[in-house]
Amino acid sequence: MMNIILNIMQKAVQNSLNLKLTIQEIEEKIEIPSDSLIGDFAFPCFFISSKLRKNPNEIALKIKDEIKNIPKEISEIKVSGPYLNFFVDKKILAVNLIKETLKENKKYGSNNSENRKKTSVEFPSPNTNKPLHLGHLRNMAIGESVSRILEFSGGKVFRNSLNNDRGIHICKSMTAYEKYGGNKTPESEKKKSDHFVGDYYVLFSEKNIPEKSIQEMLRKWEQRDKKVLALWKKMNKWALDGFKETYKKYGIKLDREYFESEIYLKGKELVEQGLKKGIFEKKKDGSVFIDLNNEKLGEKIVLRADNTSVYITQDLYLAKLKFDELKIDNSIYVVGNEQDYHFNVLVSILKKLKFNFADKIKHLSYGMVVLPEGRMKSREGKVVDADDLIKEIQDLAKKELSSRSVLSQKELESRSLKIALASIKYFLLKTDINKDMLFNPEESTRFDGDTGPYIQYSYARANSILKKSKIKNDLNKFEIETLHPAEIELIKKLSQFKKIVLKADETLNPSLIAHYSYQLAQIFNEFYHSCFVVDSTEEKFRLNLIKSFMQILKNSLYLLGIEILEEM
C-alpha cells in the first residue's frame, strides 16, 4: 500500500510542480495521523513549500488535481490545508498485507538491497577486572538490537568488542590478588571466574592498598616481567571465560574480539608519528598532549610522563585497524554518555592525523542505568552483576509460571530464562537510548503492562487460537464481508511495521521497535476480546490475520533480541 502511495506522489509532484523527489524523500515525510478520521496516511507539503517558496496549501491542492486515476487500493484523497490525506481500502489492505506477510515470513519488513553498507558495531568492551554488570546488559541489548536492525535493513554488520585487559584498573585486582589471593582459584572457591576476579578489585579499595603499588605493577607489566605477566594471563583468562558464559546466556555472539594488550604499542607508534609532524606536543614532564582548544575540547594527554599509554592511545590505532582489516563503511561505538568527551576527542585527533575515515565514526551514546537506591559504583562493590540479575529475574519468572501450570524442570528452566531475558532486554530498550533510566526488576517481569513478558504472552495467546481452530489447511482462500473496528485497528498497526523499521534504522534507536511491539500487542489483545475467531463466519480471514500478527510481532521481537514463546 505504501509503495502505491509513494509512486502516486512521485509522479504527481513531478508533473504538477516540475520537482523531482526520490521515493525515499517522499517516504521520510509520510505521516500516520493519530485519528483515522483524518486519513490513514498524510503527506505534508511544508518542505516543498520551502523549496519552491510557495504556499503549502496551494501546493497540496495542485498535487491533488494532478492525481487523475486513483488506484482501487485508495478509497479517497482529501486535501486538508497543507496536507494530502490518503484513505485506503481496508479490505484490499488486509488481503495484500496478509499475502505479503505470509509469503515473506521472517524477511517481511526487511530490505534485501544488494548495495549493502558494512558497519562495525563495537560492544560491550568490558574491563577484565570485574564481572559484567547491569550497565553492560543495557550496552549489549542496544548493541545487539542495533546490529540486527542494520542487518534487517540490508547492511552487513561486524560485531566486535575491545577487551580493556591492561592498565591501572587491571593492576588493582592483580595487586589485591597478589597480596591476599594465595593459591585460591574460582574452582576452590566455587565461584564464577569473572566474579572471583571482581572480588579482588573491590578488595583493593577495601584494604586501602597504596596507589604506587599498582603503578609499579603496570611498569613491570610493560617491561614484560615474567611473574607479573603470569599473574596477568591467569586472571585475564578467568575474567574472559566468565564473560563468554554471560554472552552465551544473553544471546551475544561476537565476530571479532580485540585486546588492548595487543594494540596499545601500535597506538604509541601513531602518537610518535604525530609528534614528529607537530600534531602532538611534549610537556616539561615528558608527557605528550594535543591542543584541542580550537575544538573547545582543551588539552588531551595521549602519553603519560612515564611513557605509559592512556585509553585514547590504543583507540586511535584500533579505529584505523578496523577500517583497514574489516573494509567497513562505518564504525559505531556503543558506549555510555559518560564517554562523550572521549569520543569527541578521538574523532578530532583522527581528523588532525588526516585519516579520511574520521567522519565515518559514530559514538552511539546512551544514558546510564540507575537503580532505585542510586548509581552503581564498581570499586565499592555496589553494582548489580549481570549474572545475578538474570538469575533473580528468572526466579521471579519461575514463580509466576509455576502458579499458572505444571511444567517439567527442563521446560521450566528454558521458558523462565526466555521470559527473564525478555524482561531485561525489553525494559532496557524501551527507554530512548539518549536518556538515563531507572531499572526496577520486579516491574520488568510483570505479565501485564509495558513489559517483555506481556508481549511474549500476546504471541502465545495468538498461537493458542490457531491450535484451537479445526481449520488447518486451505487458509489462503478467504473472503472479507465486513471489517470490525478492532480488525481495522490491527490491520493498520501491522501495516506500519516497515516504516517503523526504516525509522529505527535511520536513527539507530531500538526504542521505536520496542514501543511498536507493545502497541501492536495491545491492539491485538483488544481484537482478541472484541472478535470471536474459532467457529465464526470470518474464521478463515481472522486466522490469517492472526498469523500475520504473529509473524510481524516475531520479526519485531527478533530485532530486539527477544525470543518468542509458543505458550506461557
XYZ file of C-alpha atoms in Angstrom:
568
model
C 0.000 0.000 0.000
C 2.814 2.381 0.904
C 4.514 1.736 -2.447
C 1.310 2.691 -4.268
C 1.096 5.999 -2.383
C 4.796 6.701 -2.945
C 4.522 6.134 -6.681
C 1.402 8.304 -6.907
C 3.105 11.125 -5.043
C 6.357 10.954 -7.005
C 4.579 11.259 -10.357
C 2.103 13.897 -9.184
C 4.803 16.112 -7.640
C 6.945 15.916 -10.749
C 4.091 16.582 -13.183
C 2.378 19.329 -11.193
C 5.396 21.153 -9.773
C 8.212 20.064 -12.076
C 10.023 18.867 -8.942
C 11.882 15.563 -8.793
C 11.751 13.811 -5.435
C 13.131 10.355 -4.688
C 10.911 7.654 -3.251
C 12.986 7.797 -0.069
C 12.490 11.567 0.292
C 8.736 11.123 -0.001
C 8.633 8.141 2.346
C 10.517 10.058 5.035
C 7.779 12.718 5.001
C 4.747 10.402 5.028
C 2.932 10.580 8.372
C 0.355 8.358 10.013
C -2.427 10.506 11.559
C -3.399 9.666 15.128
C -7.071 9.972 14.161
C -8.166 7.636 11.346
C -10.997 10.037 10.501
C -8.344 12.423 9.161
C -6.824 9.731 6.977
C -4.670 6.610 7.043
C -1.596 8.339 5.607
C -0.770 12.028 5.295
C 1.727 13.905 3.142
C 2.700 17.382 4.440
C 3.767 19.959 1.841
C 5.794 22.260 4.107
C 9.196 21.064 2.888
C 8.130 21.515 -0.759
C 6.929 24.992 0.161
C 10.389 25.876 1.471
C 11.976 24.545 -1.727
C 9.646 26.372 -4.140
C 8.744 29.325 -1.899
C 5.044 28.803 -2.493
C 2.050 28.465 -0.202
C 1.889 24.828 1.114
C -1.942 24.834 0.932
C -1.814 25.747 -2.754
C 0.863 23.112 -3.368
C -1.338 20.415 -1.773
C -4.281 21.386 -4.000
C -2.093 21.431 -7.118
C -0.730 17.946 -6.398
C -4.244 16.633 -5.689
C -5.547 17.997 -9.026
C -2.765 16.134 -10.843
C -3.886 12.745 -9.466
C -6.492 11.714 -12.060
C -6.860 7.948 -11.855
C -6.904 6.877 -8.216
C -5.945 3.186 -7.811
C -8.577 0.887 -6.342
C -6.442 0.426 -3.214
C -7.040 4.106 -2.351
C -10.653 4.876 -1.483
C -10.231 8.654 -1.277
C -7.692 11.506 -1.274
C -8.538 14.701 0.559
C -6.725 17.998 0.978
C -6.718 19.492 4.450
C -4.725 22.715 4.484
C -1.100 21.817 3.638
C -1.773 18.051 3.880
C -2.788 15.418 1.338
C -4.669 12.757 3.282
C -4.994 9.258 1.853
C -7.787 6.882 2.837
C -7.033 3.280 1.925
C -9.449 0.462 1.202
C -9.076 -1.617 4.378
C -10.205 -4.864 2.756
C -7.610 -4.607 0.000
C -5.022 -3.507 2.567
C -5.809 -6.585 4.683
C -5.581 -9.004 1.754
C -2.315 -7.540 0.452
C -0.807 -7.390 3.934
C -1.688 -10.998 4.752
C -0.414 -12.342 1.440
C 2.852 -10.420 1.649
C 3.471 -11.245 5.305
C 2.836 -14.966 4.934
C 4.902 -15.132 1.755
C 7.960 -13.338 3.134
C 7.712 -14.655 6.715
C 10.826 -13.736 8.701
C 12.016 -11.453 5.891
C 8.870 -9.324 5.973
C 9.839 -5.711 6.531
C 13.494 -6.257 5.642
C 15.472 -4.601 2.879
C 17.235 -7.011 0.556
C 19.216 -4.340 -1.270
C 22.455 -5.577 -2.818
C 24.110 -2.238 -2.124
C 24.839 -3.189 1.468
C 26.989 -0.991 3.689
C 29.445 -2.709 6.005
C 29.345 -1.475 9.586
C 31.408 -2.271 12.648
C 29.372 -2.203 15.854
C 31.602 -2.254 18.925
C 30.138 -3.535 22.198
C 30.321 -4.344 25.111
C 34.103 -3.717 25.505
C 34.456 -4.605 29.208
C 37.375 -4.263 31.589
C 38.838 -7.628 32.592
C 38.921 -6.798 36.292
C 35.315 -7.431 37.265
C 32.178 -9.234 36.028
C 29.670 -7.734 33.624
C 27.003 -5.667 35.345
C 23.594 -4.114 34.650
C 25.194 -1.295 32.646
C 26.780 -3.893 30.353
C 23.372 -5.529 29.902
C 21.965 -2.269 28.541
C 25.056 -1.877 26.366
C 24.667 -5.404 24.961
C 20.914 -5.029 24.459
C 21.459 -1.825 22.454
C 24.482 -3.165 20.542
C 22.784 -6.386 19.514
C 19.486 -4.724 18.633
C 21.184 -2.035 16.523
C 23.201 -4.765 14.771
C 20.027 -6.694 13.950
C 18.224 -3.579 12.732
C 21.129 -2.720 10.412
C 21.241 -6.288 9.076
C 17.461 -6.411 8.647
C 17.687 -3.193 6.670
C 20.175 -4.709 4.243
C 23.511 -3.996 5.899
C 26.460 -6.213 6.749
C 27.471 -5.973 10.401
C 30.658 -6.948 12.223
C 30.031 -7.288 15.956
C 33.274 -6.680 17.791
C 34.454 -5.918 21.280
C 37.581 -4.333 22.737
C 38.687 -6.075 25.905
C 40.369 -3.497 28.123
C 42.803 -6.034 29.567
C 45.725 -3.870 30.692
C 46.322 -0.674 32.614
C 45.928 0.789 36.080
C 42.420 -0.621 36.621
C 43.526 -4.176 35.780
C 46.529 -3.869 38.099
C 44.197 -3.142 41.027
C 42.635 -6.604 41.023
C 46.057 -8.155 40.268
C 47.722 -6.359 43.187
C 44.964 -7.357 45.604
C 45.177 -10.990 44.491
C 48.965 -10.973 44.778
C 48.685 -9.776 48.385
C 45.632 -11.733 49.558
C 44.793 -14.407 46.987
C 47.293 -17.087 47.931
C 46.530 -20.188 45.886
C 42.791 -19.585 45.686
C 41.036 -20.193 42.367
C 37.450 -19.866 41.131
C 37.189 -23.662 41.417
C 38.457 -23.777 45.003
C 36.046 -21.004 45.993
C 33.216 -22.450 43.866
C 32.655 -19.096 42.196
C 32.113 -18.000 38.597
C 35.542 -16.980 37.355
C 34.862 -13.319 36.465
C 33.093 -12.797 39.804
C 36.157 -14.228 41.525
C 38.365 -11.629 39.803
C 35.920 -8.855 40.664
C 36.121 -9.666 44.359
C 39.774 -8.642 44.343
C 39.011 -5.385 42.512
C 36.679 -4.490 45.383
C 39.211 -5.768 47.930
C 41.798 -3.321 46.581
C 39.672 -0.387 47.771
C 38.591 -2.069 50.991
C 42.195 -2.711 52.042
C 43.347 0.798 51.032
C 46.268 -0.614 49.066
C 48.657 2.245 48.091
C 48.245 3.562 44.551
C 52.008 3.433 43.998
C 51.890 -0.373 44.147
C 49.618 -0.588 41.083
C 51.721 1.948 39.201
C 54.772 -0.188 39.918
C 52.938 -3.303 38.721
C 51.949 -1.557 35.470
C 55.564 -0.596 34.837
C 56.634 -4.194 35.439
C 53.920 -5.403 33.072
C 55.121 -3.083 30.304
C 58.705 -4.263 30.975
C 57.417 -7.853 30.463
C 58.226 -9.047 33.997
C 57.648 -12.835 33.926
C 55.947 -13.095 37.315
C 53.596 -10.185 36.636
C 52.781 -11.492 33.140
C 51.950 -14.944 34.504
C 49.568 -13.451 37.066
C 48.022 -11.190 34.421
C 47.411 -14.074 31.991
C 45.821 -16.203 34.708
C 43.448 -13.509 35.951
C 42.618 -12.321 32.426
C 41.606 -15.830 31.423
C 39.358 -16.107 34.461
C 37.634 -12.858 33.530
C 37.271 -13.681 29.822
C 35.972 -17.204 30.483
C 33.298 -15.728 32.729
C 32.323 -13.142 30.112
C 31.835 -15.865 27.497
C 29.339 -17.671 29.722
C 27.304 -14.487 30.170
C 27.471 -13.605 26.452
C 26.134 -17.044 25.536
C 23.251 -16.849 28.003
C 22.352 -13.321 26.858
C 22.434 -14.301 23.174
C 25.552 -12.347 22.167
C 27.895 -13.766 19.538
C 30.857 -11.559 18.644
C 32.565 -11.733 15.250
C 35.860 -10.381 16.500
C 37.444 -9.547 19.847
C 40.292 -7.073 20.164
C 42.606 -6.784 23.146
C 44.136 -3.575 24.419
C 47.277 -5.500 25.362
C 47.842 -6.407 21.702
C 47.347 -2.960 20.176
C 48.444 -0.315 22.701
C 52.023 -0.246 21.367
C 50.698 0.452 17.854
C 48.782 3.350 19.335
C 52.010 4.701 20.811
C 53.599 4.464 17.356
C 50.812 6.663 15.922
C 51.486 9.203 18.656
C 55.231 9.167 17.882
C 54.470 9.785 14.193
C 52.122 12.629 15.097
C 54.753 14.068 17.424
C 57.238 14.277 14.542
C 54.620 16.066 12.425
C 53.903 18.583 15.156
C 50.354 17.359 15.749
C 51.241 16.354 19.320
C 53.491 18.234 21.746
C 55.597 17.359 24.787
C 55.239 18.915 28.209
C 58.196 19.618 30.501
C 57.485 16.435 32.486
C 57.775 14.338 29.313
C 54.057 13.663 28.844
C 52.635 14.027 25.317
C 49.467 16.013 24.638
C 47.407 17.544 21.849
C 45.947 21.031 21.910
C 42.246 20.887 21.074
C 41.284 24.288 22.423
C 40.077 25.402 18.986
C 37.653 22.457 19.091
C 36.668 23.534 22.648
C 37.986 20.236 23.988
C 41.003 21.597 25.878
C 44.300 19.743 26.063
C 44.360 15.943 25.998
C 47.214 13.790 27.315
C 47.937 10.854 24.969
C 51.065 9.511 26.720
C 51.836 9.881 30.430
C 55.140 11.281 31.704
C 56.400 7.708 32.340
C 55.596 6.902 28.659
C 52.631 4.625 29.540
C 49.600 4.934 27.310
C 46.036 6.009 28.110
C 42.696 4.806 26.668
C 42.737 7.235 23.761
C 46.161 5.949 22.650
C 45.012 2.478 21.690
C 41.651 3.742 20.412
C 43.481 5.771 17.763
C 45.091 2.651 16.348
C 42.025 0.435 16.768
C 39.912 2.899 14.785
C 42.392 2.617 11.910
C 42.749 -1.162 12.294
C 39.013 -1.789 11.955
C 38.741 0.179 8.707
C 41.875 -1.492 7.303
C 41.039 -5.007 8.426
C 37.256 -5.202 8.064
C 36.915 -2.955 4.988
C 33.955 -1.242 6.605
C 31.991 1.825 5.534
C 31.022 2.930 9.051
C 32.148 2.341 12.617
C 29.718 2.588 15.534
C 30.828 2.601 19.176
C 28.073 1.666 21.628
C 29.330 3.392 24.778
C 27.616 5.272 27.614
C 27.243 9.048 27.523
C 29.857 9.465 30.262
C 32.375 8.930 27.433
C 31.004 11.664 25.128
C 34.121 13.780 25.635
C 36.405 10.817 24.909
C 34.841 10.160 21.505
C 34.727 13.832 20.563
C 38.462 13.898 21.253
C 39.047 10.658 19.353
C 37.372 11.919 16.176
C 39.108 15.311 16.461
C 42.548 13.693 16.751
C 41.873 11.325 13.848
C 40.917 14.327 11.716
C 44.162 16.093 12.648
C 46.051 12.918 11.710
C 44.360 13.218 8.267
C 42.507 9.882 8.411
C 39.657 10.082 5.880
C 37.528 7.631 7.878
C 37.185 10.030 10.839
C 33.812 11.285 9.597
C 32.544 7.700 9.342
C 32.840 7.118 13.070
C 29.759 7.448 15.271
C 29.565 7.275 19.039
C 26.148 5.783 19.798
C 25.841 7.413 23.189
C 23.297 6.095 25.666
C 22.127 7.064 29.131
C 23.139 5.423 32.373
C 21.116 2.809 34.227
C 20.173 3.962 37.707
C 18.878 1.712 40.470
C 16.178 2.784 42.952
C 18.974 3.281 45.502
C 21.134 5.349 43.131
C 24.071 4.946 40.737
C 26.251 1.845 40.718
C 29.879 2.003 41.891
C 32.066 -0.923 40.831
C 35.029 -0.200 43.089
C 32.746 -0.240 46.150
C 31.034 -3.428 45.044
C 27.730 -1.533 44.760
C 26.717 -2.991 41.425
C 24.092 -5.355 40.093
C 26.079 -8.122 38.452
C 24.596 -9.280 35.155
C 24.531 -12.967 36.134
C 22.920 -12.263 39.499
C 20.241 -10.081 37.900
C 19.401 -12.672 35.240
C 19.074 -15.342 37.969
C 16.954 -13.083 40.171
C 14.516 -12.300 37.363
C 14.496 -15.906 36.184
C 13.485 -16.951 39.707
C 10.619 -14.447 39.600
C 9.555 -15.866 36.220
C 9.690 -19.424 37.587
C 7.424 -18.420 40.454
C 4.903 -16.864 38.055
C 4.991 -19.827 35.649
C 4.606 -22.372 38.458
C 1.476 -20.571 39.652
C -0.056 -20.911 36.180
C 0.718 -24.501 35.151
C 2.719 -27.631 35.943
C 5.900 -27.840 33.863
C 8.814 -30.241 33.754
C 12.008 -28.903 35.329
C 13.665 -28.700 31.902
C 10.772 -26.749 30.394
C 10.544 -24.516 33.469
C 14.247 -23.637 33.162
C 14.034 -22.957 29.418
C 10.828 -20.955 29.496
C 11.735 -18.921 32.569
C 15.117 -17.956 31.068
C 13.456 -16.714 27.874
C 10.993 -14.693 29.947
C 13.788 -13.310 32.147
C 15.842 -12.203 29.146
C 12.757 -10.672 27.512
C 12.051 -8.807 30.761
C 15.561 -7.389 30.950
C 16.110 -6.590 27.268
C 12.723 -5.006 26.710
C 12.954 -2.885 29.869
C 16.434 -1.705 28.874
C 15.431 -0.951 25.277
C 12.034 0.693 25.690
C 13.611 3.866 27.087
C 15.078 6.186 24.456
C 18.793 5.395 24.361
C 19.732 9.044 24.971
C 18.031 9.066 28.357
C 19.120 7.764 31.751
C 16.760 5.124 33.073
C 15.614 3.641 36.358
C 15.686 -0.156 36.372
C 13.170 -1.950 38.592
C 13.495 -5.778 38.398
C 10.021 -6.567 39.752
C 8.331 -4.105 37.396
C 10.136 -5.599 34.387
C 8.763 -9.127 34.971
C 5.060 -8.285 35.105
C 2.889 -10.251 32.690
C 0.727 -7.199 32.128
C 1.587 -3.659 31.084
C 4.526 -2.345 29.116
C 6.846 -5.333 29.602
C 8.607 -8.043 27.613
C 6.579 -10.895 29.172
C 3.313 -9.135 28.249
C 4.378 -9.049 24.603
C 5.523 -12.678 24.714
C 2.179 -13.598 26.281
C 0.314 -11.865 23.431
C 2.153 -14.034 20.918
C 1.392 -17.189 22.927
C -2.277 -16.171 23.179
C -2.463 -15.786 19.395
C -0.849 -19.183 18.953
C -3.424 -20.784 21.256
C -6.216 -19.597 18.924
C -4.553 -21.272 15.939
C -4.305 -24.502 17.938
C -7.989 -24.412 18.874
C -9.179 -23.991 15.295
C -10.143 -27.129 13.366
C -9.188 -25.432 10.101
C -5.603 -26.402 9.371
C -5.429 -26.295 5.567
C -6.718 -24.178 2.701
C -6.399 -20.987 4.710
C -5.335 -18.999 1.661
C -8.883 -18.944 0.334
C -10.767 -16.456 2.488
C -13.300 -13.699 1.986
C -13.908 -10.460 3.837
C -17.508 -9.360 4.185
C -17.205 -6.515 6.672
C -14.444 -5.391 8.980
C -14.866 -4.919 12.712
C -13.277 -1.693 14.087
C -10.844 -3.832 16.138
C -9.782 -5.644 12.958
C -9.226 -2.339 11.172
C -7.015 -1.058 14.004
C -4.961 -4.265 13.949
C -4.569 -4.165 10.153
C -3.447 -0.540 10.256
C -0.917 -1.210 13.009
C 0.503 -4.204 11.165
C 0.907 -2.107 8.030
C 3.123 0.368 9.932
C 5.889 -2.163 10.656
C 8.009 -1.370 7.588
C 8.019 2.359 8.318
C 8.967 1.767 11.958
C 11.903 -0.421 10.901
C 13.040 2.236 8.430
C 12.920 4.923 11.125
C 14.757 2.729 13.656
C 17.465 2.094 11.052
C 17.854 5.803 10.300
C 18.028 6.829 13.955
C 19.735 3.722 15.397
C 17.054 3.755 18.089
C 15.670 0.348 19.192
C 13.104 2.035 21.456
C 10.988 2.697 18.346
C 10.737 -1.063 17.758
C 10.038 -1.658 21.455
C 7.163 0.855 21.543
C 5.728 -0.561 18.326
C 5.850 -4.121 19.723
C 3.944 -3.116 22.831
C 1.344 -1.100 20.927
C 0.848 -3.967 18.485
C 0.367 -6.421 21.365
C -2.158 -4.069 22.975
C -4.171 -3.728 19.768
C -4.116 -7.485 19.225
C -5.470 -8.076 22.730
C -8.284 -5.617 22.036
C -9.018 -7.582 18.856
C -8.917 -10.836 20.875
C -11.566 -9.553 23.277
C -13.750 -7.986 20.558
C -13.689 -10.561 17.755
C -14.608 -14.199 18.195
C -12.466 -16.361 15.885
C -12.985 -20.128 16.190
C -16.266 -21.280 14.547
C -17.129 -17.716 13.485
C -18.242 -16.901 9.922
C -14.991 -14.920 9.497
C -12.788 -17.697 10.909
C -10.520 -18.144 7.856
C -9.845 -14.445 7.486
C -9.256 -13.916 11.187
C -6.912 -16.902 11.393
C -4.874 -15.389 8.575
C -4.905 -12.020 10.297
C -3.635 -13.674 13.477
C -0.872 -15.443 11.552
C 0.189 -12.109 10.079
C 0.173 -10.572 13.544
C 2.323 -13.393 14.909
C 4.858 -13.092 12.090
C 5.222 -9.320 12.377
C 5.437 -9.445 16.176
C 8.022 -12.223 15.896
C 10.070 -10.105 13.470
C 9.742 -7.102 15.753
C 10.895 -9.044 18.813
C 13.778 -10.531 16.822
C 15.043 -7.001 16.213
C 15.068 -6.515 19.994
C 16.936 -9.774 20.542
C 13.900 -11.321 22.265
C 12.705 -14.892 21.692
C 9.020 -15.665 21.301
C 7.212 -18.362 23.301
C 4.626 -20.644 21.726
C 2.867 -20.953 25.061
C 3.149 -19.431 28.532
